[in-house]
CSV table of C-alpha atoms in Angstrom, one decimal:
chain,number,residue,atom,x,y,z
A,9,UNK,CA,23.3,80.4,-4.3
A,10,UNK,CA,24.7,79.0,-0.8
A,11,UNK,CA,24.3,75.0,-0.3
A,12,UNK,CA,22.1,74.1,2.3
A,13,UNK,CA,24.6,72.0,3.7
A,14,UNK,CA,28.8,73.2,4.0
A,15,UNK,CA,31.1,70.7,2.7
A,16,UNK,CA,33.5,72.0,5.1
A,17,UNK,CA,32.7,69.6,8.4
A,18,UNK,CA,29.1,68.9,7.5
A,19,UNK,CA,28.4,66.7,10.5
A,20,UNK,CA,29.1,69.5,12.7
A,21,UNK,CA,26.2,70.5,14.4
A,22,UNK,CA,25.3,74.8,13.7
A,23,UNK,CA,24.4,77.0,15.6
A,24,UNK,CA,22.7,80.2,13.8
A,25,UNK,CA,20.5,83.3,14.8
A,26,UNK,CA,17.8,84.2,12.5
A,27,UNK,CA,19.6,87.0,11.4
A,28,UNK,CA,22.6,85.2,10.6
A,29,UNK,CA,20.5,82.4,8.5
A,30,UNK,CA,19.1,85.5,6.4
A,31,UNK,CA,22.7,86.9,6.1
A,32,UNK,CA,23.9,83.5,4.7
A,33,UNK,CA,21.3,82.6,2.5
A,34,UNK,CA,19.7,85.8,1.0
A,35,UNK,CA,21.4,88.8,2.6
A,36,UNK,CA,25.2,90.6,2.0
A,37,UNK,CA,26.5,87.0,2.9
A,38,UNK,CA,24.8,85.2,-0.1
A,39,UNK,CA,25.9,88.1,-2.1
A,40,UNK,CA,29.6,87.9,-1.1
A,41,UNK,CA,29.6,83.8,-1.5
A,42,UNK,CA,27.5,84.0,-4.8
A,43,UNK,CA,30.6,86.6,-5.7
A,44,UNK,CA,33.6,84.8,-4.8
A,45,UNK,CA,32.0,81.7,-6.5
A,46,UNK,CA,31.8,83.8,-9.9
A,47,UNK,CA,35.4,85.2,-9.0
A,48,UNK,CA,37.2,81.6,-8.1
A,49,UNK,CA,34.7,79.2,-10.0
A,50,UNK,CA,34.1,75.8,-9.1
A,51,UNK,CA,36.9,75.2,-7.0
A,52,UNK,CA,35.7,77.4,-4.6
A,53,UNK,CA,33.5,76.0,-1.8
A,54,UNK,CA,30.5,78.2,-2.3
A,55,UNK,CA,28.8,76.2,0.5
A,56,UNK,CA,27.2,78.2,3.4
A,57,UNK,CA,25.2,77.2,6.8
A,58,UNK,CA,21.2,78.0,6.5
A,59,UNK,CA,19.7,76.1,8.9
A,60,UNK,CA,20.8,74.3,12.4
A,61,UNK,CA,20.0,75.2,16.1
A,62,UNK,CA,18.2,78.2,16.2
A,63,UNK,CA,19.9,80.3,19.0
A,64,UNK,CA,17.7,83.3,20.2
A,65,UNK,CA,19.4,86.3,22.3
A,66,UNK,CA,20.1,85.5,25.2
A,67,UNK,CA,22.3,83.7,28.1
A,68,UNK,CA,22.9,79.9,27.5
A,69,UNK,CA,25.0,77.1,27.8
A,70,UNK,CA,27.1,75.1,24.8
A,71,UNK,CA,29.4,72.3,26.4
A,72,UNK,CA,29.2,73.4,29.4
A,73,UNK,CA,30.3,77.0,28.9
A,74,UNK,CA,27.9,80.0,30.2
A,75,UNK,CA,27.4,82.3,26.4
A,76,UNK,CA,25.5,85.2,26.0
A,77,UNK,CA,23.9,85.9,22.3
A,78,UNK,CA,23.4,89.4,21.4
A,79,UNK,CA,21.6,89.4,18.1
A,80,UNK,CA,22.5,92.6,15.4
A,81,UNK,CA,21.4,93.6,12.2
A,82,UNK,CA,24.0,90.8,10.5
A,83,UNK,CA,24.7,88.1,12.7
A,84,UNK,CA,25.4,88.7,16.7
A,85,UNK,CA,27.9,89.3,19.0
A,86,UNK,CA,28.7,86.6,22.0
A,87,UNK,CA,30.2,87.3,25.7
A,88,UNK,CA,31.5,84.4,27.4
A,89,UNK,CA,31.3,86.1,30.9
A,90,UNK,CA,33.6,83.4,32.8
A,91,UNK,CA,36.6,84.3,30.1
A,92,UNK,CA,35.9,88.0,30.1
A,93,UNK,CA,35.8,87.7,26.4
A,94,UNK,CA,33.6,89.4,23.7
A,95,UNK,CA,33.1,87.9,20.0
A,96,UNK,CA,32.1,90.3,17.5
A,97,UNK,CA,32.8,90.5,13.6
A,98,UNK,CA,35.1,93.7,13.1
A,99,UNK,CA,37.6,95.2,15.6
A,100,UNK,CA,41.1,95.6,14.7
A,101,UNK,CA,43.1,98.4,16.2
A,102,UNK,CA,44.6,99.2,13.2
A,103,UNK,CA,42.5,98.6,10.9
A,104,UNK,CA,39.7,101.2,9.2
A,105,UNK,CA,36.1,99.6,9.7
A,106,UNK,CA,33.1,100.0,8.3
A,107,UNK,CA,31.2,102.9,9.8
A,108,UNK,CA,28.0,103.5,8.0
A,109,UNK,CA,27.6,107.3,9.0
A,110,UNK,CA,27.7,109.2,12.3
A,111,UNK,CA,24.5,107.5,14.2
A,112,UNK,CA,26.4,103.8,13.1
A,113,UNK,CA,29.4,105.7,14.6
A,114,UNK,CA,27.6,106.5,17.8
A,115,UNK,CA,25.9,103.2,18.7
A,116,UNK,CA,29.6,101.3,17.6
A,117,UNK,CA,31.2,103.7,20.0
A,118,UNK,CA,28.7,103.0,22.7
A,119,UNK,CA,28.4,98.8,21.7
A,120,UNK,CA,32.0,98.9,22.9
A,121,UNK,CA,32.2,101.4,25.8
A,122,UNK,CA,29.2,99.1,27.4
A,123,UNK,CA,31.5,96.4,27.2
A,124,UNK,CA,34.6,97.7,29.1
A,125,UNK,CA,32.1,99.1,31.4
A,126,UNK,CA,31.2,95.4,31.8
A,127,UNK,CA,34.8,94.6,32.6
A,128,UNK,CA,35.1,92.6,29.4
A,129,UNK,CA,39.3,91.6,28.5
A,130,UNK,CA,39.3,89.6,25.6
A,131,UNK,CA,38.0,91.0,22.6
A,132,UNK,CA,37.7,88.2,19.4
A,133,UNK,CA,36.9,89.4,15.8
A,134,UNK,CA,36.0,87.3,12.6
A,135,UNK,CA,38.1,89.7,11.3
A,136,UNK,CA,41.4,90.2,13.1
A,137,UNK,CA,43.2,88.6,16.2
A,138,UNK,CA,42.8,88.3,19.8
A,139,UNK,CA,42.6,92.1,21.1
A,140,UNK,CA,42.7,93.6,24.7
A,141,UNK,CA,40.7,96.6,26.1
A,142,UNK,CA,43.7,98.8,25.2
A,143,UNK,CA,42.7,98.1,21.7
A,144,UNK,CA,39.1,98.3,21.9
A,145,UNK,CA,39.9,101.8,23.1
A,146,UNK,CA,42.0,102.6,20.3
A,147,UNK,CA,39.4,101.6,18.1
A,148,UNK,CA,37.1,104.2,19.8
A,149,UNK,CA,39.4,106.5,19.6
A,150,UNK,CA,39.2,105.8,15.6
A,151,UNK,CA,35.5,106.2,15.4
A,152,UNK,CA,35.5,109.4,17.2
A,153,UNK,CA,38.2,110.4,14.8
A,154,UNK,CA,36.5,109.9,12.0
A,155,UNK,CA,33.2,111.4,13.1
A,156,UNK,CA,35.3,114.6,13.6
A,157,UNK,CA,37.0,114.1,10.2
A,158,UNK,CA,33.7,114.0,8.2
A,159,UNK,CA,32.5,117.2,10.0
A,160,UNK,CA,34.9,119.3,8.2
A,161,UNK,CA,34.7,117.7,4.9
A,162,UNK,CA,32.9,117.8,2.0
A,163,UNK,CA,33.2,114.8,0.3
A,164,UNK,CA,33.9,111.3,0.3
A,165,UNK,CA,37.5,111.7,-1.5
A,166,UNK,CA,38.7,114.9,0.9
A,167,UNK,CA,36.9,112.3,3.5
A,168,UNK,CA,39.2,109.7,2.9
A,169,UNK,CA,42.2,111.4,2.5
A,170,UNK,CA,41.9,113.3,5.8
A,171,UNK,CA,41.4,109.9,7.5
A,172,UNK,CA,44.8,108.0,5.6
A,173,UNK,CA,46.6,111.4,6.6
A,174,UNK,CA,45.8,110.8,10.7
A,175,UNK,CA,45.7,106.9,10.7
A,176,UNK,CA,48.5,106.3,8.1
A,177,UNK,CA,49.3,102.4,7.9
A,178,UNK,CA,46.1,101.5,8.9
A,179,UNK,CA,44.9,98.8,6.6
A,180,UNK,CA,41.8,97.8,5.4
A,181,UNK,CA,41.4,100.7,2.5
A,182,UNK,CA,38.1,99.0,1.0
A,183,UNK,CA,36.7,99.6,4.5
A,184,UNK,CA,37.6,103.0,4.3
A,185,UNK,CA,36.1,103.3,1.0
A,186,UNK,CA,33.0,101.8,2.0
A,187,UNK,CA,32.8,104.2,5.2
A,188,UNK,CA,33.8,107.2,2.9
A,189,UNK,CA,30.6,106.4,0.6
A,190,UNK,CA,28.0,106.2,3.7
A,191,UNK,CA,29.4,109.1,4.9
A,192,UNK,CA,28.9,111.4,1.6
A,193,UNK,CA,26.5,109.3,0.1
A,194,UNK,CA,26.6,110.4,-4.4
């Protein structure tokens, strides 16, 4: 189980919605830490963050820069309007992500359409680097793909190797798998 308190800079004051305190201390994130501990034993910091400044959705200001929270079903999302920037976990242009089935598909498609609407330039991912509006629309492009992938197929292994076949050198295969699975659930 997660520590209360991370040895990694513990006098650093958090910041945490309510969904991302669940995530880290009894949801997929306590899984995954509870996981790697098990994997890497003790010399991996197992530590997580369950408790600081609780941050609702909504705009607000963190040394003296204007953030918007935009709580989801793990953690958030955050605009910095000034900057023009988006965080948000996943992106990656050329990467697979996880898609949990065509409605997930649909409101990831629209999530980022709203947000070149918005003008937003700078796109930020826990999982990737720095990305520009050019790759957010790759990445829609993706999604679209697969939707139309997975409406000719017939199961999660034609699934996946009809989407390697179009985006080949796309990394991230464990995504894919994931996606694959909630696609053509067993």
């Amino acid at each position: 189980m997660p520590q209360e308190v991370p040895s990694f800079l513990p006098d650093v004051k958090n910041y945490l919605t309510e969904s991302a305190a669940k995530y880290n201390s009894t949801g997929g994130g306590a899984a995954l830490i509870g996981n790697f501990a098990k994997a890497f034993g003790p010399e991996f910091d197992s530590s997580a963050v369950g408790s600081g400044e609780d941050l609702q959705g909504g705009e607000f200001e963190i040394a003296g820069i204007g953030l918007t929270i935009i709580p989801n079903g793990d953690a958030f999302e955050i605009t910095i309007p000034d900057a023009k920037a988006v965080y948000m976990h996943m992106l990656g242009h050329d990467c697979h992500s996880i898609i949990a089935g065509p409605a997930h598909a649909d409101a990831v498609i629209a999530g980022l359409q709203k947000y070149l609407n918005d003008g937003f330039e700078l796109f930020l991912s826990a999982h990737y680097g720095p990305e520009d509006r050019s790759d957010v629309q790759t990445k829609i492009s993706y999604i679209e793909g697969l939707k139309d992938i997975a409406a000719r197929c017939s199961s999660a292994e034609e699934f996946s190797d009809a989407v390697k076949e179009r985006y080949p050198g796309y990394s991230g295969e464990n995504y894919l798998r994931m996606t694959a699975g909630m696609f053509f659930p067993q």
